[in-house]
Tab-separated table of C-alpha atoms and ligand atoms in Angstrom:
chain	number	residue	atom	x	y	z
A	1	UNK	CA	181.693	62.023	82.033
A	2	UNK	CA	184.075	59.148	81.410
A	3	UNK	CA	187.126	60.321	79.509
A	4	UNK	CA	189.593	58.091	77.707
A	5	UNK	CA	192.530	58.519	75.375
A	6	UNK	CA	193.237	56.429	72.302
A	7	UNK	CA	196.540	56.400	70.458
A	8	UNK	CA	196.770	54.976	66.935
A	9	UNK	CA	198.706	55.524	63.692
A	10	UNK	CA	195.662	57.072	62.027
A	11	UNK	CA	192.794	59.159	63.273
A	12	UNK	CA	190.420	56.699	61.666
A	13	UNK	CA	191.736	53.728	63.626
A	14	UNK	CA	191.724	55.782	66.849
A	15	UNK	CA	188.079	56.643	66.179
A	16	UNK	CA	187.274	52.984	65.504
A	17	UNK	CA	188.906	51.953	68.776
A	18	UNK	CA	186.892	54.617	70.550
A	19	UNK	CA	183.625	53.457	68.996
A	20	UNK	CA	184.328	49.787	69.734
A	21	UNK	CA	184.977	50.531	73.339
A	22	UNK	CA	182.715	53.475	74.183
A	23	UNK	CA	179.983	53.091	71.585
A	24	UNK	CA	178.476	55.483	69.046
A	25	UNK	CA	177.515	58.019	71.656
A	26	UNK	CA	181.098	58.865	72.612
A	27	UNK	CA	182.172	62.427	71.891
A	28	UNK	CA	185.574	63.324	70.450
A	29	UNK	CA	186.875	65.952	72.833
A	30	UNK	CA	190.187	66.605	71.158
A	31	UNK	CA	192.752	65.167	68.776
A	32	UNK	CA	196.441	65.867	68.410
A	33	UNK	CA	199.540	64.510	66.737
A	34	UNK	CA	202.075	62.977	69.107
A	35	UNK	CA	205.307	61.037	68.842
A	36	UNK	CA	205.172	57.850	70.821
A	37	UNK	CA	208.437	56.329	72.152
A	38	UNK	CA	207.415	52.804	71.166
A	39	UNK	CA	207.130	53.861	67.543
A	40	UNK	CA	210.288	55.899	66.823
A	41	UNK	CA	209.872	58.420	64.084
A	42	UNK	CA	206.303	57.398	63.464
A	43	UNK	CA	203.524	59.926	63.580
A	44	UNK	CA	200.799	58.917	66.002
A	45	UNK	CA	197.431	60.391	66.756
A	46	UNK	CA	196.000	60.851	70.183
A	47	UNK	CA	192.246	61.091	70.460
A	48	UNK	CA	190.574	62.091	73.689
A	49	UNK	CA	187.015	60.868	73.922
A	50	UNK	CA	184.313	61.289	76.476
A	51	UNK	CA	180.979	59.723	77.132
A	52	UNK	CA	178.281	61.601	78.902
A	53	UNK	CA	176.754	60.075	81.970
A	54	UNK	CA	175.225	63.148	83.507
A	55	UNK	CA	172.029	63.243	81.506
A	56	UNK	CA	170.837	59.730	80.918
A	57	UNK	CA	167.306	58.785	80.244
A	58	UNK	CA	167.493	55.030	80.522
A	59	UNK	CA	164.366	54.307	82.403
A	60	UNK	CA	166.065	51.530	84.333
A	61	UNK	CA	168.860	53.696	85.753
A	62	UNK	CA	168.298	55.117	89.174
A	63	UNK	CA	170.366	58.221	89.887
A	64	UNK	CA	169.888	59.645	93.291
A	65	UNK	CA	170.577	63.330	93.775
A	66	UNK	CA	173.891	62.500	95.495
A	67	UNK	CA	174.958	60.184	92.689
A	68	UNK	CA	174.112	62.870	90.165
A	69	UNK	CA	176.204	65.396	92.025
A	70	UNK	CA	179.118	62.973	92.202
A	71	UNK	CA	179.027	62.301	88.475
A	72	UNK	CA	178.652	65.960	87.781
A	73	UNK	CA	181.673	66.747	89.948
A	74	UNK	CA	183.895	64.150	88.286
A	75	UNK	CA	182.737	65.443	84.955
A	76	UNK	CA	183.820	68.931	85.956
A	77	UNK	CA	187.174	67.667	87.168
A	78	UNK	CA	187.818	65.732	83.991
A	79	UNK	CA	186.844	68.720	81.974
A	80	UNK	CA	189.283	70.848	83.892
A	81	UNK	CA	192.071	68.306	83.365
A	82	UNK	CA	191.525	68.106	79.656
A	83	UNK	CA	191.231	71.817	79.198
A	84	UNK	CA	194.435	72.463	81.169
A	85	UNK	CA	196.298	69.865	79.180
A	86	UNK	CA	195.043	70.436	75.701
A	87	UNK	CA	193.903	74.015	75.568
A	88	UNK	CA	195.437	77.156	76.902
A	89	UNK	CA	192.089	78.653	77.510
A	90	UNK	CA	189.611	76.393	79.248
A	91	UNK	CA	186.607	78.102	77.658
A	92	UNK	CA	187.912	76.989	74.285
A	93	UNK	CA	187.226	73.319	74.946
A	94	UNK	CA	184.028	74.010	76.813
A	95	UNK	CA	182.674	75.773	73.822
A	96	UNK	CA	183.983	73.151	71.456
A	97	UNK	CA	182.160	70.284	73.077
A	98	UNK	CA	179.140	72.345	73.942
A	99	UNK	CA	179.255	71.650	77.650
A	100	UNK	CA	179.319	75.245	78.752
A	101	UNK	CA	175.560	75.313	78.589
A	102	UNK	CA	175.350	72.051	80.468
A	103	UNK	CA	177.493	73.425	83.267
A	104	UNK	CA	175.340	76.472	83.541
A	105	UNK	CA	172.254	74.372	84.007
A	106	UNK	CA	171.063	74.148	87.567
A	107	UNK	CA	170.445	70.757	89.074
A	108	UNK	CA	166.741	71.353	88.816
A	109	UNK	CA	167.013	71.663	85.082
A	110	UNK	CA	168.756	68.356	84.599
A	111	UNK	CA	166.151	65.756	83.846
A	112	UNK	CA	165.938	62.666	85.955
A	113	UNK	CA	164.907	59.446	84.227
A	114	UNK	CA	161.565	59.736	85.987
A	115	UNK	CA	160.899	63.235	84.731
A	116	UNK	CA	161.842	62.200	81.200
A	117	UNK	CA	159.333	59.380	81.414
A	118	UNK	CA	156.640	61.796	82.502
A	119	UNK	CA	157.631	64.187	79.698
A	120	UNK	CA	157.192	61.361	77.203
A	121	UNK	CA	153.803	60.543	78.672
A	122	UNK	CA	152.706	64.177	78.454
A	123	UNK	CA	154.004	64.353	74.879
A	124	UNK	CA	152.020	61.286	73.866
A	125	UNK	CA	148.897	62.816	75.400
A	126	UNK	CA	149.458	66.109	73.577
A	127	UNK	CA	150.011	64.359	70.232
A	128	UNK	CA	146.846	62.314	70.778
A	129	UNK	CA	144.912	65.488	71.523
A	130	UNK	CA	146.067	66.846	68.177
A	131	UNK	CA	144.517	63.698	66.662
A	132	UNK	CA	147.763	62.209	65.398
A	133	UNK	CA	147.486	58.484	64.830
A	134	UNK	CA	149.134	56.106	67.302
A	135	UNK	CA	151.571	54.663	64.805
A	136	UNK	CA	152.912	58.124	63.946
A	137	UNK	CA	153.143	59.044	67.636
A	138	UNK	CA	155.180	55.897	68.170
A	139	UNK	CA	157.526	56.947	65.385
A	140	UNK	CA	157.960	60.402	66.946
A	141	UNK	CA	158.642	58.949	70.402
A	142	UNK	CA	161.174	56.495	68.982
A	143	UNK	CA	163.008	59.403	67.404
A	144	UNK	CA	162.949	61.226	70.743
A	145	UNK	CA	164.441	58.205	72.468
A	146	UNK	CA	167.236	58.188	69.925
A	147	UNK	CA	168.115	61.767	70.834
A	148	UNK	CA	167.270	61.275	74.517
A	149	UNK	CA	170.645	62.367	75.763
A	150	UNK	CA	170.421	65.817	74.311
A	151	UNK	CA	166.791	66.498	75.085
A	152	UNK	CA	165.728	68.836	77.841
A	153	UNK	CA	162.319	70.173	78.733
A	154	UNK	CA	163.306	73.434	77.094
A	155	UNK	CA	164.147	71.924	73.708
A	156	UNK	CA	161.671	69.043	73.679
A	157	UNK	CA	159.055	70.907	71.624
A	158	UNK	CA	161.658	71.731	68.992
A	159	UNK	CA	162.694	68.072	68.765
A	160	UNK	CA	159.086	66.988	68.261
A	161	UNK	CA	158.485	69.701	65.675
A	162	UNK	CA	161.630	68.652	63.754
A	163	UNK	CA	160.545	65.052	63.899
A	164	UNK	CA	157.093	65.924	62.490
A	165	UNK	CA	158.643	68.215	59.859
A	166	UNK	CA	160.850	65.370	58.638
A	167	UNK	CA	157.683	63.492	57.674
A	168	UNK	CA	156.228	66.305	55.539
A	169	UNK	CA	157.271	66.559	51.898
A	170	UNK	CA	156.665	69.955	50.302
A	171	UNK	CA	156.957	71.431	46.849
A	172	UNK	CA	157.575	74.938	45.523
A	173	UNK	CA	155.373	76.699	43.008
A	174	UNK	CA	157.588	77.689	40.083
A	175	UNK	CA	156.652	79.481	36.886
A	176	UNK	CA	159.093	80.793	34.323
A	177	UNK	CA	158.299	83.756	32.138
A	178	UNK	CA	158.499	83.509	28.385
A	179	UNK	CA	158.264	79.732	28.024
A	180	UNK	CA	155.205	77.698	27.099
A	181	UNK	CA	152.398	78.432	29.499
A	182	UNK	CA	152.492	76.382	32.639
A	183	UNK	CA	149.032	74.826	32.927
A	184	UNK	CA	147.841	74.204	36.466
A	185	UNK	CA	144.508	72.672	37.391
A	186	UNK	CA	142.886	72.573	40.801
A	187	UNK	CA	140.631	69.667	41.623
A	188	UNK	CA	138.823	68.660	44.773
A	189	UNK	CA	135.472	68.123	46.424
A	190	UNK	CA	132.723	70.746	46.564
A	191	UNK	CA	133.209	74.002	48.418
A	192	UNK	CA	136.795	73.436	49.599
A	193	UNK	CA	137.990	76.751	48.144
A	194	UNK	CA	139.315	75.847	44.677
A	195	UNK	CA	138.022	78.979	42.937
A	196	UNK	CA	139.120	81.243	45.792
A	197	UNK	CA	142.571	79.653	45.732
A	198	UNK	CA	142.870	80.153	41.968
A	199	UNK	CA	141.937	83.815	42.429
A	200	UNK	CA	144.689	84.181	45.055
A	201	UNK	CA	147.289	82.447	42.872
A	202	UNK	CA	146.247	84.420	39.803
A	203	UNK	CA	146.621	87.780	41.560
A	204	UNK	CA	149.959	86.832	43.129
A	205	UNK	CA	151.267	85.617	39.760
A	206	UNK	CA	150.135	88.790	38.021
A	207	UNK	CA	150.968	91.477	40.563
A	208	UNK	CA	153.957	90.071	42.430
A	209	UNK	CA	155.615	88.087	39.662
A	210	UNK	CA	154.491	90.132	36.704
A	211	UNK	CA	153.296	87.025	34.866
A	212	UNK	CA	150.750	86.948	32.082
A	213	UNK	CA	147.908	84.885	33.535
A	214	UNK	CA	144.987	83.091	31.885
A	215	UNK	CA	141.992	81.549	33.642
A	216	UNK	CA	139.851	78.708	32.373
A	217	UNK	CA	136.669	77.491	33.950
A	218	UNK	CA	135.217	74.118	33.189
A	219	UNK	CA	132.687	74.581	35.958
A	220	UNK	CA	129.473	74.906	34.006
A	221	UNK	CA	127.750	72.570	36.419
A	222	UNK	CA	127.080	74.692	39.497
A	223	UNK	CA	124.760	77.672	39.137
A	224	UNK	CA	126.742	80.872	39.688
A	225	UNK	CA	130.136	79.178	39.440
A	226	UNK	CA	131.029	80.890	36.154
A	227	UNK	CA	129.888	84.275	37.480
A	228	UNK	CA	132.139	83.888	40.509
A	229	UNK	CA	135.278	83.576	38.362
A	230	UNK	CA	134.013	86.025	35.720
A	231	UNK	CA	133.502	88.807	38.261
A	232	UNK	CA	136.979	88.163	39.609
A	233	UNK	CA	138.532	88.156	36.129
A	234	UNK	CA	136.822	91.467	35.248
A	235	UNK	CA	137.868	93.171	38.462
A	236	UNK	CA	141.455	91.936	38.261
A	237	UNK	CA	141.723	92.346	34.512
A	238	UNK	CA	142.823	88.755	33.945
A	239	UNK	CA	141.648	86.915	30.804
A	240	UNK	CA	139.173	84.152	31.389
A	241	UNK	CA	137.671	81.592	28.989
A	242	UNK	CA	135.080	78.877	29.524
A	243	UNK	CA	135.176	75.295	28.245
A	244	UNK	CA	131.713	73.787	27.895
A	245	UNK	CA	132.982	70.570	26.321
A	246	UNK	CA	136.366	68.816	26.557
A	247	UNK	CA	137.110	69.630	22.900
A	248	UNK	CA	136.754	73.396	23.620
A	249	UNK	CA	140.033	73.206	25.472
A	250	UNK	CA	142.076	72.709	22.293
A	251	UNK	CA	140.957	76.108	20.979
A	252	UNK	CA	141.262	77.806	24.372
A	253	UNK	CA	144.839	76.558	24.811
A	254	UNK	CA	145.724	78.028	21.418
A	255	UNK	CA	144.324	81.395	22.492
A	256	UNK	CA	146.324	81.216	25.714
A	257	UNK	CA	149.547	80.004	24.061
A	258	UNK	CA	151.434	83.217	24.923
A	259	UNK	CA	150.449	83.184	28.598
A	260	UNK	CA	153.027	82.404	31.301
A	261	UNK	CA	150.626	80.524	33.485
A	262	UNK	CA	147.085	79.218	33.002
A	263	UNK	CA	144.891	78.127	35.904
A	264	UNK	CA	142.012	75.748	35.295
A	265	UNK	CA	139.136	75.864	37.752
A	266	UNK	CA	137.182	72.641	37.900
A	267	UNK	CA	133.724	72.043	39.282
A	268	UNK	CA	133.637	70.680	42.778
A	269	UNK	CA	132.645	67.063	42.678
A	270	UNK	CA	131.854	64.656	45.409
A	271	UNK	CA	134.546	62.021	45.497
A	272	UNK	CA	131.667	59.552	45.495
A	273	UNK	CA	130.476	60.614	42.064
A	274	UNK	CA	132.586	58.544	39.683
A	275	UNK	CA	130.771	59.706	36.554
A	276	UNK	CA	131.507	63.394	37.222
A	277	UNK	CA	135.103	62.642	38.104
A	278	UNK	CA	135.602	60.824	34.804
A	279	UNK	CA	134.047	63.713	32.860
A	280	UNK	CA	136.300	66.288	34.545
A	281	UNK	CA	139.286	64.094	33.782
A	282	UNK	CA	138.328	64.147	30.091
A	283	UNK	CA	138.382	67.985	30.107
A	284	UNK	CA	141.806	68.111	31.729
A	285	UNK	CA	143.325	65.543	29.387
A	286	UNK	CA	142.497	67.878	26.494
A	287	UNK	CA	144.208	70.796	28.212
A	288	UNK	CA	147.606	69.076	28.551
A	289	UNK	CA	147.846	70.007	32.187
A	290	UNK	CA	151.367	70.329	33.622
A	291	UNK	CA	150.486	70.183	37.280
A	292	UNK	CA	147.338	69.272	39.190
A	293	UNK	CA	146.756	70.244	42.803
A	294	UNK	CA	144.223	68.458	44.951
A	295	UNK	CA	142.490	70.924	47.282
A	296	UNK	CA	141.161	69.526	50.545
A	297	UNK	CA	139.756	71.239	53.574
A	298	UNK	CA	141.964	70.994	56.654
A	299	UNK	CA	138.758	70.641	58.666
A	300	UNK	CA	137.926	67.202	57.184
A	301	UNK	CA	138.503	64.079	59.216
A	302	UNK	CA	141.434	61.760	58.455
A	303	UNK	CA	139.018	59.199	57.050
A	304	UNK	CA	137.416	61.728	54.713
A	305	UNK	CA	140.789	63.098	53.579
A	306	UNK	CA	141.989	59.581	52.802
A	307	UNK	CA	138.845	58.813	50.838
A	308	UNK	CA	139.169	62.048	48.807
A	309	UNK	CA	142.886	61.450	48.182
A	310	UNK	CA	142.068	57.970	46.971
A	311	UNK	CA	139.128	58.834	44.675
A	312	UNK	CA	140.925	61.803	43.107
A	313	UNK	CA	143.949	59.719	42.096
A	314	UNK	CA	142.176	59.543	38.722
A	315	UNK	CA	143.602	63.085	38.180
A	316	UNK	CA	147.196	62.059	38.975
A	317	UNK	CA	147.560	65.070	41.247
A	318	UNK	CA	151.142	66.176	41.948
A	319	UNK	CA	150.598	68.137	45.151
A	320	UNK	CA	147.993	68.907	47.758
A	321	UNK	CA	146.610	72.205	49.039
A	322	UNK	CA	145.104	72.287	52.512
A	323	UNK	CA	142.447	74.986	52.655
A	324	UNK	CA	140.636	76.598	55.571
A	325	UNK	CA	143.364	76.028	58.156
A	326	UNK	CA	141.912	79.108	59.902
A	327	UNK	CA	138.837	77.025	60.683
A	328	UNK	CA	140.705	73.972	61.977
A	329	UNK	CA	141.099	73.118	65.649
A	330	UNK	CA	143.421	70.101	65.390
A	331	UNK	CA	145.680	69.203	62.486
A	332	UNK	CA	146.806	65.657	63.182
A	333	UNK	CA	144.555	64.676	60.271
A	334	UNK	CA	146.982	66.415	57.877
A	335	UNK	CA	149.942	64.401	59.181
A	336	UNK	CA	147.921	61.173	59.148
A	337	UNK	CA	147.118	61.784	55.493
A	338	UNK	CA	150.525	63.063	54.387
A	339	UNK	CA	152.377	60.085	55.867
A	340	UNK	CA	150.092	57.735	53.963
A	341	UNK	CA	149.837	59.303	50.515
A	342	UNK	CA	153.367	60.694	50.357
A	343	UNK	CA	152.410	63.525	47.991
A	344	UNK	CA	154.018	66.931	48.657
A	345	UNK	CA	151.996	69.840	50.005
A	346	UNK	CA	152.251	73.046	47.986
A	347	UNK	CA	149.981	75.622	49.667
A	348	UNK	CA	147.867	76.203	52.729
A	349	UNK	CA	145.016	78.685	52.729
A	350	UNK	CA	144.075	80.506	55.893
A	351	UNK	CA	141.080	82.694	55.099
A	352	UNK	CA	138.811	84.182	52.473
A	353	UNK	CA	140.815	87.287	51.640
A	354	UNK	CA	142.188	87.409	48.086
A	355	UNK	CA	145.151	87.326	47.659
A	356	UNK	CA	146.467	87.548	51.241
A	357	UNK	CA	145.229	84.328	52.778
A	358	UNK	CA	147.549	81.789	51.207
A	359	UNK	CA	150.862	80.402	52.467
A	360	UNK	CA	153.486	78.354	50.639
A	361	UNK	CA	153.681	74.962	52.277
A	362	UNK	CA	156.694	74.765	54.562
A	363	UNK	CA	157.458	71.613	56.557
A	364	UNK	CA	158.525	73.551	59.682
A	365	UNK	CA	155.427	75.746	59.640
A	366	UNK	CA	153.155	72.764	59.076
A	367	UNK	CA	154.849	70.771	61.823
A	368	UNK	CA	154.229	73.644	64.279
A	369	UNK	CA	150.631	73.869	63.129
A	370	UNK	CA	150.151	70.135	63.644
A	371	UNK	CA	151.898	70.072	67.017
A	372	UNK	CA	150.344	73.193	68.517
A	373	UNK	CA	146.934	73.059	66.815
A	374	UNK	CA	147.289	76.814	66.328
A	375	UNK	CA	147.594	78.908	63.171
A	376	UNK	CA	150.555	81.174	63.862
B	401	GTP	N1	137.624	80.317	56.228
B	401	GTP	C1	138.024	80.084	54.984
B	401	GTP	N2	137.153	80.118	53.978
B	401	GTP	C2	137.593	79.868	52.725
B	401	GTP	C3	138.948	79.571	52.459
B	401	GTP	N3	139.065	79.363	51.132
B	401	GTP	C4	137.838	79.516	50.622
B	401	GTP	N4	136.949	79.824	51.564
B	401	GTP	C5	135.516	80.055	51.452
B	401	GTP	O1	134.888	78.822	51.136
B	401	GTP	C6	133.754	79.059	50.330
B	401	GTP	C7	133.833	78.190	49.066
B	401	GTP	O2	134.933	78.661	48.302
B	401	GTP	P1	135.069	78.376	46.743
B	401	GTP	O3	136.346	78.947	46.316
B	401	GTP	O4	133.847	78.808	46.030
B	401	GTP	O5	135.122	76.800	46.786
B	401	GTP	P2	135.139	75.814	45.528
B	401	GTP	O6	135.951	74.656	45.922
B	401	GTP	O7	135.518	76.534	44.316
B	401	GTP	O8	133.596	75.399	45.489
B	401	GTP	P3	132.864	74.610	44.282
B	401	GTP	O9	133.340	75.191	43.015
B	401	GTP	O10	131.418	74.858	44.528
B	401	GTP	O11	133.214	73.191	44.449
B	401	GTP	C8	133.737	80.540	50.019
B	401	GTP	O12	132.873	81.154	50.923
B	401	GTP	C9	135.165	80.981	50.296
B	401	GTP	O13	135.293	82.335	50.658
B	401	GTP	C10	139.868	79.550	53.554
B	401	GTP	O14	141.075	79.298	53.437
B	401	GTP	N5	139.352	79.809	54.789
B	402	MG	MG1	134.560	76.735	42.497
């Protein structure tokens, strides 16, 4: 580590001097107030700064083992000097600048530029295997390069996961008791799990949050669809009404006016069927929907997800639900989609069990899912 002292009338100007000379990566090791003879009576600040040169990842640099040892030794010496001078207890400064851990690392653990390069290559391969698009991989790697000096093999995965998480917007599901009913509709292609998801949300709202729940089905298209929700509503003792025509919704909403939350189950429609999509939209317009969630299967390809997300924009959906993550084997498709549509995720579903198999969307969880390809 190179260590240098800067003396200036303010801490700010000392910091500026440090940055001009040592760059943004310099660390402030200590600061103190001193009285300088050249400036009688004037308060001066002394800033001790250091710049790391033990762990560098510039691919062009070529540290031999001996060179590394030499740098490491001078770093230790400098550290000792500073700690003796500035702090009574040397562990105090070590802890402050976080080098204690670094000192404890064995030589084998310190990455050479070559090993960092191979780590990056392995990372790219892993991200490709998870089916993340090249442009996103590039973005992740660029972020890694930015933090190169503090990345080790042991914390690399965490850096990648944080980088992925920073690209995932999420939203919370909020319902307040005693206000106008919050009206939530679920839309999406056929068989993605809309009705199952509504059943999960309805039970959670009723049992866990003690909310008064209403269910509406506008799915009079598929044979058996009404029965599916009706059986559930009977078993769970949750009111359910059916709208056969868009105008029916005016009356139904009056009947449900004292509910806390109302879920509307729509018929699954192929995103290719414009006529059906327009009809469903007409129903929902009459229901004064507060929030619409687009349900998509996590097992669909990126191309399919993008097509669905595009065709369903007619519903102005606020959030997305990724269903069937338990059936997925790679989840790069989710990141590819999310980074393009920029709509928050609200839930993930991970099985058929009502109400257990649903998870609130969390960027960290989703990033791990995408990076590891495994449902944790
Ligand atoms: N493995 C798995 N299966 C699920 C999940 N969610 C729903 N399913 C199953 O997927 C099938 C279709 O679920 P539905 O809830 O009927 O799907 P839908 O979107 O309402 O279907 P349509 O109304 O016909 O468009 C059922 O067998 C569900 O049990 C999930 O998260 N994981
Ligand atoms: Mg359904």
